[in-house]
PDB file of C-alpha atoms in Angstrom:
ATOM      1  CA  MET A   1     268.441 219.290-132.453  1.00 55.00           C
ATOM      2  CA  ASN A   2     271.886 220.739-132.519  1.00 57.00           C
ATOM      3  CA  GLU A   3     272.472 223.530-133.987  1.00 62.00           C
ATOM      4  CA  ARG A   4     276.066 224.157-134.713  1.00 59.00           C
ATOM      5  CA  ALA A   5     276.805 220.838-135.884  1.00 59.00           C
ATOM      6  CA  ALA A   6     273.279 221.191-138.648  1.00 61.00           C
ATOM      7  CA  LEU A   7     275.311 224.498-139.582  1.00 59.00           C
ATOM      8  CA  ASP A   8     278.146 223.054-140.923  1.00 62.00           C
ATOM      9  CA  VAL A   9     275.723 220.715-143.092  1.00 64.00           C
ATOM     10  CA  VAL A  10     273.458 223.404-144.257  1.00 62.00           C
ATOM     11  CA  GLY A  11     276.871 225.746-144.447  1.00 54.00           C
ATOM     12  CA  GLY A  12     278.613 223.140-146.489  1.00 58.00           C
ATOM     13  CA  LEU A  13     275.974 223.361-149.612  1.00 70.00           C
ATOM     14  CA  VAL A  14     274.635 227.233-148.818  1.00 65.00           C
ATOM     15  CA  ALA A  15     276.609 229.812-149.562  1.00 64.00           C
ATOM     16  CA  GLY A  16     276.721 232.839-146.976  1.00 66.00           C
ATOM     17  CA  ALA A  17     275.332 230.719-143.802  1.00 61.00           C
ATOM     18  CA  GLY A  18     275.700 230.778-140.863  1.00 70.00           C
ATOM     19  CA  ASP A  19     274.406 235.191-140.149  1.00 87.00           C
ATOM     20  CA  ASP A  20     271.874 235.680-138.382  1.00 91.00           C
ATOM     21  CA  ALA A  21     270.199 236.323-141.151  1.00 95.00           C
ATOM     22  CA  ALA A  22     270.678 236.038-145.201  1.00 94.00           C
ATOM     23  CA  VAL A  23     271.075 238.683-147.399  1.00 95.00           C
ATOM     24  CA  VAL A  24     270.014 239.446-150.867  1.00 94.00           C
ATOM     25  CA  ASP A  25     270.367 242.061-152.609  1.00 95.00           C
ATOM     26  CA  ASP A  26     269.190 245.287-150.463  1.00 96.00           C
ATOM     27  CA  THR A  27     266.879 243.009-148.586  1.00 98.00           C
ATOM     28  CA  VAL A  28     267.673 240.199-144.974  1.00 97.00           C
ATOM     29  CA  PHE A  29     265.815 237.594-144.100  1.00 97.00           C
ATOM     30  CA  THR A  30     265.231 234.949-141.835  1.00 97.00           C
ATOM     31  CA  ILE A  31     262.604 232.256-140.693  1.00 96.00           C
ATOM     32  CA  ASP A  32     262.593 231.254-137.100  1.00 96.00           C
ATOM     33  CA  MET A  33     260.444 227.874-135.497  1.00 96.00           C
ATOM     34  CA  LEU A  34     259.363 227.271-131.818  1.00 97.00           C
ATOM     35  CA  HIS A  35     257.463 224.997-130.458  1.00 95.00           C
ATOM     36  CA  GLU A  36     255.631 224.311-126.829  1.00 96.00           C
ATOM     37  CA  THR A  37     257.805 221.589-125.225  1.00 94.00           C
ATOM     38  CA  THR A  38     261.085 223.752-125.680  1.00 93.00           C
ATOM     39  CA  ASP A  39     260.185 227.921-126.006  1.00 95.00           C
ATOM     40  CA  PHE A  40     257.396 227.617-124.213  1.00 97.00           C
ATOM     41  CA  PRO A  41     256.971 227.021-120.608  1.00 97.00           C
ATOM     42  CA  ASP A  42     253.512 226.498-118.922  1.00 97.00           C
ATOM     43  CA  GLY A  43     251.684 229.308-118.854  1.00 98.00           C
ATOM     44  CA  THR A  44     253.044 230.591-121.198  1.00 98.00           C
ATOM     45  CA  THR A  45     250.003 232.788-122.878  1.00 98.00           C
ATOM     46  CA  ARG A  46     249.253 233.330-126.777  1.00 98.00           C
ATOM     47  CA  TYR A  47     249.943 237.211-126.696  1.00 98.00           C
ATOM     48  CA  THR A  48     253.433 236.272-125.206  1.00 98.00           C
ATOM     49  CA  ALA A  49     253.669 233.307-127.788  1.00 98.00           C
ATOM     50  CA  GLY A  50     252.812 235.922-131.003  1.00 98.00           C
ATOM     51  CA  TRP A  51     255.203 238.489-129.139  1.00 98.00           C
ATOM     52  CA  ARG A  52     258.195 237.013-128.415  1.00 98.00           C
ATOM     53  CA  SER A  53     258.271 234.002-131.808  1.00 98.00           C
ATOM     54  CA  VAL A  54     257.799 237.331-134.167  1.00 98.00           C
ATOM     55  CA  GLY A  55     259.923 238.969-131.648  1.00 98.00           C
ATOM     56  CA  ALA A  56     262.754 236.509-132.120  1.00 98.00           C
ATOM     57  CA  SER A  57     262.319 237.442-135.960  1.00 98.00           C
ATOM     58  CA  LEU A  58     262.826 240.874-135.249  1.00 98.00           C
ATOM     59  CA  SER A  59     265.969 240.034-133.277  1.00 98.00           C
ATOM     60  CA  ASP A  60     267.612 238.467-136.264  1.00 98.00           C
ATOM     61  CA  VAL A  61     266.971 241.282-138.592  1.00 98.00           C
ATOM     62  CA  ALA A  62     267.882 243.582-135.545  1.00 98.00           C
ATOM     63  CA  ALA A  63     271.056 241.898-135.417  1.00 98.00           C
ATOM     64  CA  MET A  64     272.391 242.534-139.744  1.00 98.00           C
ATOM     65  CA  GLY A  65     272.381 246.127-139.026  1.00 98.00           C
ATOM     66  CA  ALA A  66     268.614 246.614-140.872  1.00 98.00           C
ATOM     67  CA  ASP A  67     265.350 248.829-140.262  1.00 98.00           C
ATOM     68  CA  ALA A  68     262.827 246.088-139.599  1.00 98.00           C
ATOM     69  CA  THR A  69     259.412 246.028-142.949  1.00 98.00           C
ATOM     70  CA  ALA A  70     257.299 242.955-142.084  1.00 98.00           C
ATOM     71  CA  ALA A  71     256.944 239.695-140.178  1.00 98.00           C
ATOM     72  CA  VAL A  72     254.801 236.867-140.863  1.00 98.00           C
ATOM     73  CA  GLY A  73     254.126 233.579-139.151  1.00 97.00           C
ATOM     74  CA  VAL A  74     252.383 230.351-139.258  1.00 97.00           C
ATOM     75  CA  TYR A  75     250.536 228.609-136.068  1.00 98.00           C
ATOM     76  CA  GLY A  76     250.185 225.596-135.491  1.00 98.00           C
ATOM     77  CA  ALA A  77     247.649 223.873-133.068  1.00 97.00           C
ATOM     78  CA  PRO A  78     245.999 220.583-131.662  1.00 96.00           C
ATOM     79  CA  ASP A  79     242.841 222.633-132.147  1.00 95.00           C
ATOM     80  CA  PHE A  80     241.396 225.668-133.108  1.00 93.00           C
ATOM     81  CA  ASP A  81     240.820 228.095-130.414  1.00 96.00           C
ATOM     82  CA  ARG A  82     239.479 231.403-131.465  1.00 96.00           C
ATOM     83  CA  SER A  83     240.715 233.505-128.184  1.00 98.00           C
ATOM     84  CA  GLU A  84     243.976 231.907-128.313  1.00 97.00           C
ATOM     85  CA  LEU A  85     244.647 232.435-131.937  1.00 97.00           C
ATOM     86  CA  ARG A  86     243.372 236.007-131.557  1.00 97.00           C
ATOM     87  CA  ALA A  87     245.535 236.809-128.728  1.00 98.00           C
ATOM     88  CA  TYR A  88     248.452 235.488-130.503  1.00 98.00           C
ATOM     89  CA  VAL A  89     247.888 237.558-133.635  1.00 98.00           C
ATOM     90  CA  GLU A  90     247.540 240.053-131.206  1.00 98.00           C
ATOM     91  CA  GLY A  91     251.472 239.808-130.014  1.00 98.00           C
ATOM     92  CA  ALA A  92     252.009 239.514-133.506  1.00 98.00           C
ATOM     93  CA  LEU A  93     251.111 242.830-134.079  1.00 98.00           C
ATOM     94  CA  ASP A  94     252.432 244.882-130.766  1.00 98.00           C
ATOM     95  CA  VAL A  95     255.749 244.049-131.066  1.00 98.00           C
ATOM     96  CA  CYS A  96     255.907 244.220-134.863  1.00 98.00           C
ATOM     97  CA  GLU A  97     254.855 248.221-133.619  1.00 98.00           C
ATOM     98  CA  ALA A  98     257.207 249.017-131.412  1.00 98.00           C
ATOM     99  CA  VAL A  99     260.008 248.785-134.014  1.00 98.00           C
ATOM    100  CA  ASP A 100     257.903 250.727-136.952  1.00 98.00           C
ATOM    101  CA  ALA A 101     257.760 247.054-138.743  1.00 98.00           C
ATOM    102  CA  GLU A 102     254.069 245.508-139.618  1.00 98.00           C
ATOM    103  CA  TYR A 103     252.686 242.137-139.297  1.00 98.00           C
ATOM    104  CA  VAL A 104     251.176 241.193-143.152  1.00 98.00           C
ATOM    105  CA  GLY A 105     250.250 237.173-142.594  1.00 93.00           C
ATOM    106  CA  GLY A 106     250.651 233.932-141.988  1.00 94.00           C
ATOM    107  CA  ASP A 107     248.668 230.702-142.211  1.00 96.00           C
ATOM    108  CA  LEU A 108     247.893 228.247-139.794  1.00 95.00           C
ATOM    109  CA  ASP A 109     247.520 224.459-140.117  1.00 94.00           C
ATOM    110  CA  GLY A 110     246.762 221.392-137.093  1.00 95.00           C
ATOM    111  CA  HIS A 111     249.953 220.397-134.432  1.00 96.00           C
ATOM    112  CA  ASP A 112     250.383 217.601-132.335  1.00 96.00           C
ATOM    113  CA  GLU A 113     251.853 220.712-129.833  1.00 97.00           C
ATOM    114  CA  PHE A 114     251.716 223.849-130.468  1.00 98.00           C
ATOM    115  CA  THR A 115     254.301 225.120-132.072  1.00 98.00           C
ATOM    116  CA  VAL A 116     255.090 228.236-134.683  1.00 98.00           C
ATOM    117  CA  ALA A 117     257.133 229.572-137.913  1.00 98.00           C
ATOM    118  CA  THR A 118     258.587 233.197-138.281  1.00 98.00           C
ATOM    119  CA  ALA A 119     259.877 235.357-141.561  1.00 98.00           C
ATOM    120  CA  ALA A 120     260.400 238.414-140.629  1.00 98.00           C
ATOM    121  CA  ILE A 121     262.344 240.759-143.116  1.00 98.00           C
ATOM    122  CA  GLY A 122     264.317 244.377-143.298  1.00 98.00           C
ATOM    123  CA  ARG A 123     265.874 245.931-145.447  1.00 98.00           C
ATOM    124  CA  THR A 124     269.991 247.105-145.099  1.00 98.00           C
ATOM    125  CA  ASP A 125     273.021 248.698-148.069  1.00 96.00           C
ATOM    126  CA  ASP A 126     275.238 248.086-145.572  1.00 95.00           C
ATOM    127  CA  PRO A 127     274.977 244.420-143.455  1.00 97.00           C
ATOM    128  CA  VAL A 128     276.865 243.977-140.197  1.00 98.00           C
ATOM    129  CA  LEU A 129     278.223 240.214-140.469  1.00 97.00           C
ATOM    130  CA  ARG A 130     280.091 237.991-137.805  1.00 96.00           C
ATOM    131  CA  ASP A 131     283.249 237.472-139.469  1.00 96.00           C
ATOM    132  CA  GLY A 132     284.720 241.110-139.047  1.00 97.00           C
ATOM    133  CA  ALA A 133     285.944 241.365-135.351  1.00 98.00           C
ATOM    134  CA  SER A 134     289.650 242.281-134.702  1.00 98.00           C
ATOM    135  CA  PRO A 135     291.813 242.434-132.295  1.00 98.00           C
ATOM    136  CA  GLY A 136     292.172 245.511-130.442  1.00 97.00           C
ATOM    137  CA  ASP A 137     288.078 245.811-131.103  1.00 98.00           C
ATOM    138  CA  ILE A 138     285.995 246.947-127.929  1.00 98.00           C
ATOM    139  CA  LEU A 139     283.143 244.162-127.176  1.00 98.00           C
ATOM    140  CA  VAL A 140     279.514 245.607-126.724  1.00 98.00           C
ATOM    141  CA  VAL A 141     276.033 244.666-125.883  1.00 98.00           C
ATOM    142  CA  THR A 142     272.668 246.078-125.030  1.00 98.00           C
ATOM    143  CA  GLY A 143     270.144 245.756-122.641  1.00 98.00           C
ATOM    144  CA  ALA A 144     270.944 243.609-118.990  1.00 98.00           C
ATOM    145  CA  LEU A 145     271.553 239.980-119.100  1.00 98.00           C
ATOM    146  CA  GLY A 146     269.396 237.096-117.371  1.00 97.00           C
ATOM    147  CA  ARG A 147     266.373 238.446-118.083  1.00 96.00           C
ATOM    148  CA  THR A 148     264.293 235.156-119.195  1.00 97.00           C
ATOM    149  CA  ALA A 149     266.095 232.858-116.736  1.00 97.00           C
ATOM    150  CA  ALA A 150     264.679 235.072-114.773  1.00 96.00           C
ATOM    151  CA  ALA A 151     261.699 235.024-116.499  1.00 97.00           C
ATOM    152  CA  MET A 152     261.468 231.321-115.794  1.00 96.00           C
ATOM    153  CA  GLN A 153     262.379 231.499-112.202  1.00 95.00           C
ATOM    154  CA  GLN A 154     259.052 233.362-112.333  1.00 96.00           C
ATOM    155  CA  PHE A 155     257.368 230.384-114.704  1.00 97.00           C
ATOM    156  CA  ASP A 156     258.683 227.596-111.838  1.00 96.00           C
ATOM    157  CA  SER A 157     257.137 230.247-108.974  1.00 96.00           C
ATOM    158  CA  ARG A 158     253.625 230.338-111.046  1.00 97.00           C
ATOM    159  CA  ASN A 159     254.292 233.862-111.077  1.00 97.00           C
ATOM    160  CA  ILE A 160     252.366 233.827-114.484  1.00 98.00           C
ATOM    161  CA  GLU A 161     251.678 237.347-114.954  1.00 98.00           C
ATOM    162  CA  ARG A 162     255.393 238.697-113.815  1.00 97.00           C
ATOM    163  CA  ALA A 163     256.390 235.888-115.471  1.00 98.00           C
ATOM    164  CA  ASN A 164     254.899 236.919-118.863  1.00 98.00           C
ATOM    165  CA  GLU A 165     256.011 240.329-118.804  1.00 98.00           C
ATOM    166  CA  LEU A 166     259.423 239.525-118.294  1.00 97.00           C
ATOM    167  CA  PHE A 167     259.236 236.876-121.652  1.00 98.00           C
ATOM    168  CA  ARG A 168     257.992 239.404-123.988  1.00 98.00           C
ATOM    169  CA  PHE A 169     261.282 241.603-125.097  1.00 98.00           C
ATOM    170  CA  GLU A 170     261.382 244.616-127.290  1.00 97.00           C
ATOM    171  CA  PRO A 171     264.029 243.968-130.030  1.00 98.00           C
ATOM    172  CA  ARG A 172     267.181 246.132-130.441  1.00 98.00           C
ATOM    173  CA  VAL A 173     265.969 247.033-134.690  1.00 98.00           C
ATOM    174  CA  ARG A 174     267.293 251.133-133.364  1.00 98.00           C
ATOM    175  CA  ALA A 175     270.314 250.213-131.827  1.00 98.00           C
ATOM    176  CA  GLY A 176     271.336 248.013-134.377  1.00 98.00           C
ATOM    177  CA  ARG A 177     271.216 250.737-136.384  1.00 98.00           C
ATOM    178  CA  VAL A 178     273.327 252.873-134.628  1.00 98.00           C
ATOM    179  CA  LEU A 179     275.074 249.350-134.001  1.00 98.00           C
ATOM    180  CA  ALA A 180     275.810 249.271-137.365  1.00 97.00           C
ATOM    181  CA  GLY A 181     277.369 252.582-138.554  1.00 94.00           C
ATOM    182  CA  HIS A 182     280.509 251.488-136.101  1.00 98.00           C
ATOM    183  CA  ALA A 183     280.251 247.705-135.631  1.00 98.00           C
ATOM    184  CA  THR A 184     283.264 245.467-137.252  1.00 98.00           C
ATOM    185  CA  ALA A 185     280.804 241.984-136.148  1.00 98.00           C
ATOM    186  CA  MET A 186     277.455 241.151-134.829  1.00 98.00           C
ATOM    187  CA  MET A 187     274.928 238.707-133.752  1.00 98.00           C
ATOM    188  CA  ASP A 188     271.902 238.268-131.637  1.00 97.00           C
ATOM    189  CA  SER A 189     271.995 236.974-128.199  1.00 96.00           C
ATOM    190  CA  SER A 190     269.732 234.228-128.617  1.00 94.00           C
ATOM    191  CA  ASP A 191     272.428 230.674-127.565  1.00 94.00           C
ATOM    192  CA  GLY A 192     274.210 233.453-124.708  1.00 96.00           C
ATOM    193  CA  LEU A 193     276.853 235.499-124.710  1.00 98.00           C
ATOM    194  CA  ALA A 194     279.343 233.321-123.751  1.00 98.00           C
ATOM    195  CA  ARG A 195     277.944 229.969-127.169  1.00 96.00           C
ATOM    196  CA  SER A 196     277.741 233.862-129.125  1.00 97.00           C
ATOM    197  CA  LEU A 197     281.256 234.740-128.691  1.00 98.00           C
ATOM    198  CA  HIS A 198     283.032 231.250-129.725  1.00 97.00           C
ATOM    199  CA  GLN A 199     280.196 232.164-132.835  1.00 95.00           C
ATOM    200  CA  LEU A 200     282.394 234.969-133.454  1.00 97.00           C
ATOM    201  CA  ALA A 201     284.958 234.081-132.788  1.00 98.00           C
ATOM    202  CA  GLU A 202     285.268 230.931-134.842  1.00 95.00           C
ATOM    203  CA  ALA A 203     283.664 233.266-138.003  1.00 95.00           C
ATOM    204  CA  SER A 204     286.435 236.331-137.570  1.00 97.00           C
ATOM    205  CA  ASP A 205     289.020 234.064-136.364  1.00 97.00           C
ATOM    206  CA  CYS A 206     289.817 236.378-132.840  1.00 98.00           C
ATOM    207  CA  GLY A 207     289.396 235.554-129.102  1.00 98.00           C
ATOM    208  CA  PHE A 208     287.187 237.312-126.438  1.00 98.00           C
ATOM    209  CA  ALA A 209     288.546 238.356-123.314  1.00 98.00           C
ATOM    210  CA  VAL A 210     285.051 239.058-120.702  1.00 98.00           C
ATOM    211  CA  ASP A 211     285.417 241.213-117.879  1.00 98.00           C
ATOM    212  CA  GLY A 212     282.970 240.041-115.564  1.00 98.00           C
ATOM    213  CA  ASP A 213     282.671 242.822-113.417  1.00 98.00           C
ATOM    214  CA  GLY A 214     281.235 244.823-117.332  1.00 98.00           C
ATOM    215  CA  VAL A 215     278.597 242.241-117.668  1.00 98.00           C
ATOM    216  CA  PRO A 216     275.156 243.878-117.539  1.00 98.00           C
ATOM    217  CA  VAL A 217     273.375 241.363-114.771  1.00 98.00           C
ATOM    218  CA  ALA A 218     269.417 242.104-115.030  1.00 97.00           C
ATOM    219  CA  ASP A 219     267.886 243.034-111.830  1.00 95.00           C
ATOM    220  CA  GLU A 220     265.374 240.641-111.679  1.00 94.00           C
ATOM    221  CA  LEU A 221     268.585 238.300-111.828  1.00 95.00           C
ATOM    222  CA  ARG A 222     270.208 239.256-109.434  1.00 93.00           C
ATOM    223  CA  GLY A 223     269.150 237.101-105.791  1.00 85.00           C
ATOM    224  CA  ALA A 224     267.318 234.944-107.956  1.00 86.00           C
ATOM    225  CA  VAL A 225     269.838 232.103-108.567  1.00 91.00           C
ATOM    226  CA  GLU A 226     273.527 231.306-107.063  1.00 92.00           C
ATOM    227  CA  ASP A 227     275.215 232.891-109.247  1.00 96.00           C
ATOM    228  CA  PRO A 228     273.587 236.020-111.677  1.00 97.00           C
ATOM    229  CA  LEU A 229     276.912 236.610-113.320  1.00 97.00           C
ATOM    230  CA  ASP A 230     277.675 233.075-114.609  1.00 97.00           C
ATOM    231  CA  THR A 231     273.887 232.500-115.709  1.00 97.00           C
ATOM    232  CA  ALA A 232     273.503 236.135-116.994  1.00 97.00           C
ATOM    233  CA  VAL A 233     276.513 235.269-119.908  1.00 98.00           C
ATOM    234  CA  THR A 234     275.125 231.133-120.542  1.00 97.00           C
ATOM    235  CA  TYR A 235     270.930 230.975-120.166  1.00 96.00           C
ATOM    236  CA  GLY A 236     270.602 232.833-123.115  1.00 94.00           C
ATOM    237  CA  GLU A 237     267.328 233.610-124.921  1.00 94.00           C
ATOM    238  CA  ASP A 238     268.060 237.505-124.114  1.00 94.00           C
ATOM    239  CA  PHE A 239     267.869 239.002-127.670  1.00 97.00           C
ATOM    240  CA  GLU A 240     270.102 241.431-126.441  1.00 98.00           C
ATOM    241  CA  LEU A 241     273.390 242.588-129.037  1.00 98.00           C
ATOM    242  CA  VAL A 242     276.549 241.613-129.308  1.00 98.00           C
ATOM    243  CA  ALA A 243     278.985 244.015-131.150  1.00 98.00           C
ATOM    244  CA  THR A 244     282.683 245.062-131.574  1.00 98.00           C
ATOM    245  CA  VAL A 245     283.384 248.241-132.049  1.00 98.00           C
ATOM    246  CA  PRO A 246     286.685 250.850-133.111  1.00 98.00           C
ATOM    247  CA  GLU A 247     287.593 251.710-129.692  1.00 98.00           C
ATOM    248  CA  ASN A 248     287.078 255.250-131.184  1.00 98.00           C
ATOM    249  CA  ALA A 249     283.297 253.954-131.136  1.00 98.00           C
ATOM    250  CA  VAL A 250     282.156 253.347-127.782  1.00 98.00           C
ATOM    251  CA  GLY A 251     281.146 256.789-127.142  1.00 98.00           C
ATOM    252  CA  ALA A 252     279.134 257.004-130.000  1.00 98.00           C
ATOM    253  CA  VAL A 253     277.238 254.226-129.864  1.00 98.00           C
ATOM    254  CA  ARG A 254     276.061 254.531-126.448  1.00 98.00           C
ATOM    255  CA  GLU A 255     275.389 258.317-127.220  1.00 98.00           C
ATOM    256  CA  ALA A 256     272.921 257.428-129.715  1.00 98.00           C
ATOM    257  CA  ALA A 257     271.800 254.198-128.874  1.00 98.00           C
ATOM    258  CA  ASP A 258     268.626 254.502-127.349  1.00 96.00           C
ATOM    259  CA  VAL A 259     269.136 251.874-125.217  1.00 98.00           C
ATOM    260  CA  PRO A 260     271.890 250.941-122.551  1.00 98.00           C
ATOM    261  CA  VAL A 261     275.533 249.994-124.316  1.00 98.00           C
ATOM    262  CA  SER A 262     278.131 248.000-121.778  1.00 98.00           C
ATOM    263  CA  VAL A 263     281.762 247.395-122.605  1.00 98.00           C
ATOM    264  CA  VAL A 264     282.242 243.858-121.450  1.00 98.00           C
ATOM    265  CA  GLY A 265     285.936 243.519-122.925  1.00 98.00           C
ATOM    266  CA  GLU A 266     287.972 243.024-125.978  1.00 98.00           C
ATOM    267  CA  VAL A 267     289.017 241.520-129.054  1.00 98.00           C
ATOM    268  CA  THR A 268     292.033 239.148-129.079  1.00 98.00           C
ATOM    269  CA  ALA A 269     293.974 236.985-130.958  1.00 98.00           C
ATOM    270  CA  SER A 270     292.512 233.927-129.741  1.00 98.00           C
ATOM    271  CA  ASP A 271     290.793 231.516-126.857  1.00 98.00           C
ATOM    272  CA  VAL A 272     287.018 233.728-125.194  1.00 98.00           C
ATOM    273  CA  THR A 273     287.749 234.018-121.111  1.00 98.00           C
ATOM    274  CA  LEU A 274     286.384 235.642-118.528  1.00 98.00           C
ATOM    275  CA  ASP A 275     287.938 237.312-116.416  1.00 98.00           C
ATOM    276  CA  GLY A 276     291.472 235.626-117.468  1.00 98.00           C
ATOM    277  CA  GLU A 277     289.503 231.917-117.417  1.00 98.00           C
ATOM    278  CA  PRO A 278     288.487 230.154-120.410  1.00 98.00           C
ATOM    279  CA  LEU A 279     284.866 230.311-121.090  1.00 98.00           C
ATOM    280  CA  ALA A 280     282.828 227.323-122.228  1.00 97.00           C
ATOM    281  CA  ASP A 281     280.609 227.283-124.421  1.00 95.00           C
ATOM    282  CA  ARG A 282     277.807 226.564-122.806  1.00 93.00           C
ATOM    283  CA  GLY A 283     274.433 228.011-124.114  1.00 90.00           C
ATOM    284  CA  TRP A 284     270.853 227.745-124.952  1.00 81.00           C
ATOM    285  CA  THR A 285     269.717 224.251-126.948  1.00 70.00           C
ATOM    286  CA  HIS A 286     267.475 223.993-129.537  1.00 57.00           C
TER     287      HIS A 286
END
């Protein structure tokens, strides 16, 4: 599915479509669907699937600068397996606990392949949207990029335990709350940094100049691929936060955040570049 093309359709019908989550009064709401074929490589445990799928929705809440409140999930599979379902719910419970949210239930259905749909809600009086970036703002990202790409390498090498460890991530809810006090625009990096920047540029009518030396490449990716920087920027599915902040707020954000916050570039008037060269709109395809 071409998500960008689908958004063009939905955006013409639904007011406010295009951010990581919908905003209704002081509540943010998001929903995601993940499939075995496209989202869970061979070897992914049900525990990891529960953690990752619910984590993806919680990441959308984080990208709005909201506190995470609760999540639910729909679990579909060809056959009912008690131990697999239990493992899935345990993963969902644990990722919610990691961000002080609650997993409060869901639904169960038969499906021709393992498929889950998850929804999460959060609360904020001042959500951060994608359309507020201005030239002169500083571009920052949380954590490191390339963890999921490294996980896929481990799955391919059949290092299943390590692959599952890398495939689980902590949604950046706390960092999102810190950034919410300063950010002019924000989203998560589930589609990859490159694609995220093109989406932010379109929403904010601006450009970005990225400094490759500033991009935090995950240690697990270095040595695993020929071009770690390119992979880190374009692979996607890392669920870090990508935000723009005024230059005078960078120090405060870094000091207050619970994870590293890296300066990777700045907002410009137009174009998206990496080290002065055009950065293509490449990233995760759903």
